Amino acid sequence: MQIYGDSISGNCLKVKWTCDFIGRSYHWVETSVVAGDTRKPGFLEVNPAGQVPAIVFDDGRRLAQSNAIILYLAEGSALIPSDPFVRAKMLEWMFWEQYSHEPTIAVARFQVKFQGKPVADLEPRLVERGSAALKRLDEGLEGRDFLLGDAASLADVALVAYTRWAGDGGFDLAQYPRVQGWIGRCERALNITD
Ligand SMILES: N[C@@H](CCC(=O)N[C@@H](CS)C(=O)NCC(=O)O)C(=O)O
């Protein structure tokens, strides 16, 4: 199995961490967003949407969208709860991540860290929405070690990816103490080192 991914991308690292956790072997094909690799004809054959992460399985099938990929790969593992309602709560967090969290936290980080924009020049609405997402996450962690309770799930994989880098986009994680503690627990539970 080949993972086309960019090591600076939280969306791509979600896939790597999931594979490492479940013990699935893979070949990582470094595909730089900044260098424009995702727009080159060879890559567009892998994912016509021009985005990483994207997977090519040994039988030729392809799959894109980080949360669809990890949902498929982690099927039957401890990262997906067996109870249908708890599983749906996991998906609730994952859909929220893609609509309300990643487009704010990850975008602010990209603009500051990779496009050189001063934090003070970020669009106020972006900062406001990012702060609201971190507050929501902090509240969601009240009284629990992980988003669904005692054990890490794909909800944690999806949300820790960019949350742990929120400081790169100018967000102050010290304002969200439950989030700070949870990041450390996720890193230990998922063996995150990158
Ligand atoms: N919703 C998608 C987002 C994928 C995405 O935005 N990928 C970025 C890197 S994090 C990318 O490939 N950007 C290149 C481009 O859009 O040209 C997912 O979760 O996989």
Short mmCIF file of C-alpha atoms in Angstrom, two decimals, residues 12-168:
data_model
loop_
_atom_site.label_atom_id
_atom_site.label_comp_id
_atom_site.label_asym_id
_atom_site.label_seq_id
_atom_site.Cartn_x
_atom_site.Cartn_y
_atom_site.Cartn_z
CA CYS A 12 -1.62 13.09 6.11
CA LEU A 13 -0.13 12.24 9.50
CA LYS A 14 -3.55 10.99 10.64
CA VAL A 15 -3.13 8.19 8.11
CA LYS A 16 0.44 7.42 9.17
CA TRP A 17 -0.45 7.28 12.88
CA THR A 18 -3.44 5.01 12.20
CA CYS A 19 -1.30 2.59 10.16
CA ASP A 20 1.43 2.58 12.81
CA PHE A 21 -1.14 1.97 15.56
CA ILE A 22 -2.79 -0.99 13.83
CA GLY A 23 0.51 -2.38 12.54
CA ARG A 24 -0.27 -1.98 8.85
CA SER A 25 2.78 -1.67 6.63
CA TYR A 26 2.98 0.98 3.91
CA HIS A 27 5.29 2.87 1.60
CA TRP A 28 5.20 6.62 2.19
CA VAL A 29 5.47 8.73 -0.98
CA GLU A 30 6.42 12.24 0.10
CA THR A 31 4.25 14.63 -1.92
CA SER A 32 4.89 18.30 -1.24
CA VAL A 33 1.96 20.70 -1.21
CA VAL A 34 4.26 23.72 -1.07
CA ALA A 35 6.28 22.52 -4.08
CA GLY A 36 3.07 21.89 -6.05
CA ASP A 37 3.48 18.10 -6.31
CA THR A 38 -0.26 17.67 -5.72
CA ARG A 39 -1.03 19.49 -8.98
CA LYS A 40 1.31 17.48 -11.20
CA PRO A 41 -0.26 15.14 -13.80
CA GLY A 42 1.21 11.99 -12.22
CA PHE A 43 -0.36 12.75 -8.88
CA LEU A 44 -3.69 13.82 -10.40
CA GLU A 45 -4.01 10.25 -11.67
CA VAL A 46 -3.81 9.14 -8.02
CA ASN A 47 -6.28 11.75 -6.78
CA PRO A 48 -8.03 13.95 -9.37
CA ALA A 49 -8.93 16.32 -6.53
CA GLY A 50 -5.24 17.22 -6.29
CA GLN A 51 -4.98 16.70 -2.54
CA VAL A 52 -3.07 14.57 -0.11
CA PRO A 53 -3.48 12.24 1.66
CA ALA A 54 -4.31 9.65 -0.96
CA ILE A 55 -3.86 5.88 -0.83
CA VAL A 56 -3.12 3.40 -3.58
CA PHE A 57 -3.77 -0.15 -2.42
CA ASP A 58 -1.81 -3.09 -3.80
CA ASP A 59 -4.79 -4.09 -5.99
CA GLY A 60 -4.87 -0.61 -7.57
CA ARG A 61 -7.85 0.79 -5.70
CA ARG A 62 -7.52 4.40 -4.58
CA LEU A 63 -8.90 6.30 -1.66
CA ALA A 64 -8.68 9.96 -0.62
CA GLN A 65 -9.98 12.17 2.22
CA SER A 66 -8.13 11.63 5.48
CA ASN A 67 -11.10 10.68 7.61
CA ALA A 68 -12.50 8.26 5.01
CA ILE A 69 -9.07 6.63 4.80
CA ILE A 70 -8.57 6.17 8.53
CA LEU A 71 -12.15 4.93 8.93
CA TYR A 72 -11.48 2.25 6.33
CA LEU A 73 -8.03 1.27 7.63
CA ALA A 74 -9.00 1.11 11.31
CA GLU A 75 -12.10 -1.05 10.81
CA GLY A 76 -12.11 -3.79 13.48
CA SER A 77 -9.42 -2.12 15.59
CA ALA A 78 -9.54 -0.57 19.04
CA LEU A 79 -9.68 2.87 17.40
CA ILE A 80 -13.34 2.35 16.39
CA PRO A 81 -15.86 1.68 19.17
CA SER A 82 -18.13 -1.30 18.60
CA ASP A 83 -21.21 0.31 20.13
CA PRO A 84 -23.15 1.94 17.25
CA PHE A 85 -24.05 5.06 19.22
CA VAL A 86 -20.49 5.63 20.47
CA ARG A 87 -19.28 5.06 16.91
CA ALA A 88 -21.71 7.72 15.73
CA LYS A 89 -20.38 10.10 18.41
CA MET A 90 -16.90 9.45 17.00
CA LEU A 91 -18.17 10.40 13.53
CA GLU A 92 -19.84 13.48 15.00
CA TRP A 93 -16.40 14.71 16.12
CA MET A 94 -14.79 13.75 12.81
CA PHE A 95 -17.33 15.60 10.68
CA TRP A 96 -17.04 18.60 12.98
CA GLU A 97 -13.26 18.46 12.61
CA GLN A 98 -13.50 18.78 8.85
CA TYR A 99 -16.04 21.59 8.82
CA SER A 100 -15.30 23.70 11.90
CA HIS A 101 -11.82 22.88 13.15
CA GLU A 102 -9.39 22.01 10.34
CA PRO A 103 -10.50 24.94 8.09
CA THR A 104 -9.59 27.37 10.88
CA ILE A 105 -6.71 25.90 12.91
CA ALA A 106 -4.89 24.34 9.94
CA VAL A 107 -5.43 27.32 7.65
CA ALA A 108 -4.11 29.80 10.23
CA ARG A 109 -1.04 27.58 10.73
CA PHE A 110 -0.43 27.29 6.99
CA GLN A 111 -0.70 31.04 6.44
CA VAL A 112 1.68 31.87 9.30
CA LYS A 113 4.20 29.03 9.13
CA PHE A 114 4.40 28.39 5.39
CA GLN A 115 3.24 31.63 3.79
CA GLY A 116 4.95 33.96 6.27
CA LYS A 117 1.88 35.94 7.24
CA PRO A 118 2.20 37.73 10.61
CA VAL A 119 -0.30 36.43 13.18
CA ALA A 120 -1.59 40.00 13.54
CA ASP A 121 -2.59 39.98 9.84
CA LEU A 122 -4.74 36.84 10.04
CA GLU A 123 -8.36 37.40 9.14
CA PRO A 124 -10.17 38.16 12.45
CA ARG A 125 -13.03 35.79 11.54
CA LEU A 126 -10.53 32.95 11.09
CA VAL A 127 -9.00 33.59 14.51
CA GLU A 128 -12.44 33.90 16.08
CA ARG A 129 -13.64 30.61 14.59
CA GLY A 130 -10.39 28.84 15.51
CA SER A 131 -10.63 30.02 19.11
CA ALA A 132 -14.26 28.87 19.24
CA ALA A 133 -13.21 25.44 17.97
CA LEU A 134 -10.54 25.10 20.66
CA LYS A 135 -13.05 26.17 23.32
CA ARG A 136 -15.54 23.57 22.06
CA LEU A 137 -12.83 20.90 22.18
CA ASP A 138 -11.83 21.93 25.70
CA GLU A 139 -15.44 21.65 26.86
CA GLY A 140 -15.81 18.29 25.15
CA LEU A 141 -12.91 16.93 27.18
CA GLU A 142 -14.38 17.81 30.54
CA GLY A 143 -14.27 14.76 32.82
CA ARG A 144 -12.70 12.46 30.24
CA ASP A 145 -9.23 11.49 29.07
CA PHE A 146 -10.15 11.14 25.40
CA LEU A 147 -13.03 12.47 23.30
CA LEU A 148 -15.15 9.36 23.75
CA GLY A 149 -14.07 8.47 27.28
CA ASP A 150 -11.21 6.34 28.54
CA ALA A 151 -9.57 5.22 25.30
CA ALA A 152 -8.25 6.86 22.14
CA SER A 153 -10.40 6.58 19.02
CA LEU A 154 -10.33 7.96 15.49
CA ALA A 155 -11.97 11.11 16.88
CA ASP A 156 -8.75 11.77 18.79
CA VAL A 157 -6.59 10.90 15.78
CA ALA A 158 -8.52 13.33 13.59
CA LEU A 159 -8.60 16.18 16.07
CA VAL A 160 -5.15 16.01 17.61
CA ALA A 161 -3.52 16.30 14.17
CA TYR A 162 -3.84 20.06 13.87
CA THR A 163 -4.69 20.91 17.49
CA ARG A 164 -1.14 20.04 18.62
CA TRP A 165 0.15 22.57 16.08
CA ALA A 166 -2.39 25.30 16.84
CA GLY A 167 0.35 27.44 18.40
CA ASP A 168 1.98 27.73 14.95
#
